[in-house]
Short mmCIF file of the C-alpha atoms (twelve columns), coordinates in Angstrom:
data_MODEL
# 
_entry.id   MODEL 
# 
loop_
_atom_site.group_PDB 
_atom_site.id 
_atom_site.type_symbol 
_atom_site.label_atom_id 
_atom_site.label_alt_id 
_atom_site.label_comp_id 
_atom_site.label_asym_id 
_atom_site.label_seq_id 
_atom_site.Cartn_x 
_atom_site.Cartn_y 
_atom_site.Cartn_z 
_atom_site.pdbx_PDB_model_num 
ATOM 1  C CA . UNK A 1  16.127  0.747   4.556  1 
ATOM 2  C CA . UNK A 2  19.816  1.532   3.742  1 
ATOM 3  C CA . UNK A 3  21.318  5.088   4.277  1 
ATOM 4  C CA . UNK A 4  17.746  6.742   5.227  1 
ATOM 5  C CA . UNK A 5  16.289  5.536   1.783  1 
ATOM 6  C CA . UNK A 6  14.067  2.204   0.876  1 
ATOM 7  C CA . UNK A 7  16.400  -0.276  -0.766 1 
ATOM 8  C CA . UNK A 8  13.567  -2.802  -1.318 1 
ATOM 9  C CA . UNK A 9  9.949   -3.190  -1.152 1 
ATOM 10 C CA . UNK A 10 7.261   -5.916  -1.351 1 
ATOM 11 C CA . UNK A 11 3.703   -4.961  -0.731 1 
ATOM 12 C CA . UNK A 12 0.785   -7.605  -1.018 1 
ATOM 13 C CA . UNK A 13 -2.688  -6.945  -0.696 1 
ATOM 14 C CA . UNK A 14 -5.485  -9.764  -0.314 1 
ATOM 15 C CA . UNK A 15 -9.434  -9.490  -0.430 1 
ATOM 16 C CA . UNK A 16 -9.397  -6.600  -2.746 1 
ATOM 17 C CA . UNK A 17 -9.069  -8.509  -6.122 1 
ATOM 18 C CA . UNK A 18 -10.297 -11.989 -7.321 1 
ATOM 19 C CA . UNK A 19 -6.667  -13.463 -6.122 1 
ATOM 20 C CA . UNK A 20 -3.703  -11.697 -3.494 1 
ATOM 21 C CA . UNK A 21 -2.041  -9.297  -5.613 1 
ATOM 22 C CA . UNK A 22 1.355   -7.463  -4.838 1 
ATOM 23 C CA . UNK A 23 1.205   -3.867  -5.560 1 
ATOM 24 C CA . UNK A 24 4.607   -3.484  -7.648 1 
ATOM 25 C CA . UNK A 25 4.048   -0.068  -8.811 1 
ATOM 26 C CA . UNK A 26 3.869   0.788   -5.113 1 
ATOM 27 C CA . UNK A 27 7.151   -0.837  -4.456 1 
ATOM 28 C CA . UNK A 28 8.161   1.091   -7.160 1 
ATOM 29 C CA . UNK A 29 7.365   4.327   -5.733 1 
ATOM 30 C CA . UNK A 30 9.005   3.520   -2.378 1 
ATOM 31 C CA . UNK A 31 12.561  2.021   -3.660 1 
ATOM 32 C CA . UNK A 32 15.321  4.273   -3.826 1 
ATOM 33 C CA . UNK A 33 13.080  7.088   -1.963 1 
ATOM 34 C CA . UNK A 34 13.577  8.321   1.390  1 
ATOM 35 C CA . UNK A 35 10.155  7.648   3.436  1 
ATOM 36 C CA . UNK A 36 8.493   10.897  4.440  1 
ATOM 37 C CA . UNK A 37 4.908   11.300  5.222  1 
ATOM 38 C CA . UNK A 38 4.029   12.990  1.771  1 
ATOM 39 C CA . UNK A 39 5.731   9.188   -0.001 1 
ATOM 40 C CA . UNK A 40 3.298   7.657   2.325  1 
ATOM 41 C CA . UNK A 41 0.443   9.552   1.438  1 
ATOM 42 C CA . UNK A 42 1.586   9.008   -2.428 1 
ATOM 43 C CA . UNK A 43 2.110   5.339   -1.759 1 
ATOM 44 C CA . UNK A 44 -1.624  4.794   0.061  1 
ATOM 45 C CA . UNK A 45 -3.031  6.769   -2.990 1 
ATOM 46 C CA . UNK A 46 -1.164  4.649   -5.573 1 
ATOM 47 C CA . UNK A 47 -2.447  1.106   -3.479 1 
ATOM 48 C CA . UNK A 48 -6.015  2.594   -3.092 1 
ATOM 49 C CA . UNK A 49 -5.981  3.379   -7.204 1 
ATOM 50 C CA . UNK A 50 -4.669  -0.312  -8.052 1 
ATOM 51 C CA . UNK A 51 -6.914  -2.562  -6.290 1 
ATOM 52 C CA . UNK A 52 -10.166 -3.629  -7.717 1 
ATOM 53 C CA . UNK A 53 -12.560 -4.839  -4.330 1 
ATOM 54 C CA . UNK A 54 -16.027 -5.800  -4.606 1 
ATOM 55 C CA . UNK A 55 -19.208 -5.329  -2.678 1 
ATOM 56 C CA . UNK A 56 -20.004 -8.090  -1.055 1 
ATOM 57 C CA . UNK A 57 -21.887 -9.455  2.244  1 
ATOM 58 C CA . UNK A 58 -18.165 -9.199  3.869  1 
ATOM 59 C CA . UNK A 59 -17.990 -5.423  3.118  1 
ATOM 60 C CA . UNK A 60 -17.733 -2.666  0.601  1 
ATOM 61 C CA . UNK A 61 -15.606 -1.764  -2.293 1 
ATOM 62 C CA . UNK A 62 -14.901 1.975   -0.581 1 
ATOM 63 C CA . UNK A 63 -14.186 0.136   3.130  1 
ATOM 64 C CA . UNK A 64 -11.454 -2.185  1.333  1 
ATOM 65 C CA . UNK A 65 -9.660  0.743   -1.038 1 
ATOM 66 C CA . UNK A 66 -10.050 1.967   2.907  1 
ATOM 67 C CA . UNK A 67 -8.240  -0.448  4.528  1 
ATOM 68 C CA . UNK A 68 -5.664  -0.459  1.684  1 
ATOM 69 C CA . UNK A 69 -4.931  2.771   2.447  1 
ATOM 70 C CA . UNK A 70 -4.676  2.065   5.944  1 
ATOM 71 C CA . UNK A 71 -2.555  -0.687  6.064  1 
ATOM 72 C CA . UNK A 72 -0.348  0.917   3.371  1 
ATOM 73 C CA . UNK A 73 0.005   3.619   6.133  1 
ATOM 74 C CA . UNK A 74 0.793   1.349   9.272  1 
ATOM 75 C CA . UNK A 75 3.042   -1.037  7.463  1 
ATOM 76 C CA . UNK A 76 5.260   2.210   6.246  1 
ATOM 77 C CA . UNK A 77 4.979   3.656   9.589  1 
ATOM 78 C CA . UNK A 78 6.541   0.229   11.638 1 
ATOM 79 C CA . UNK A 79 9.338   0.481   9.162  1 
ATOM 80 C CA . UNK A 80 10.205  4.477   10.033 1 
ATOM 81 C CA . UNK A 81 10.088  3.200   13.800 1 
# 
């Protein structure tokens, strides 16, 4: 964060493709923006769209886009304090 506004971003996500993945047109969205909750809902929208979980014996494709979205959220959230 510099002056209110994200300078840089790096978002990963792991367990919802074949391999980690980061989620660059995420970070995309958020640099140069000021965070406000309607980014974050963009942003956890955007990360839920890009992923591509499975069903498997772990859990199921709509809990991980899930989870995407929430961890999108929290992660965004530590940074506005």
């Amino acid at each position: 964060m510099e002056g209110g506004k994200c300078r840089k971003a790096r978002i990963a996500a792991g367990s919802v493709a074949p391999m980690p993945l980061r989620l660059y047109k995420v970070e995309g969205l958020l640099e140069g923006a000021a965070l406000s909750k309607d980014l974050v809902s963009k942003a956890q929208q955007l990360a839920s769209e890009i992923v591509s979980p499975i069903t498997d014996i772990r859990a199921t494709e709509e809990y991980r886009r899930q989870i995407v979205r929430v961890y999108v959220k929290r992660g965004l959230k530590k940074i506005l304090g």
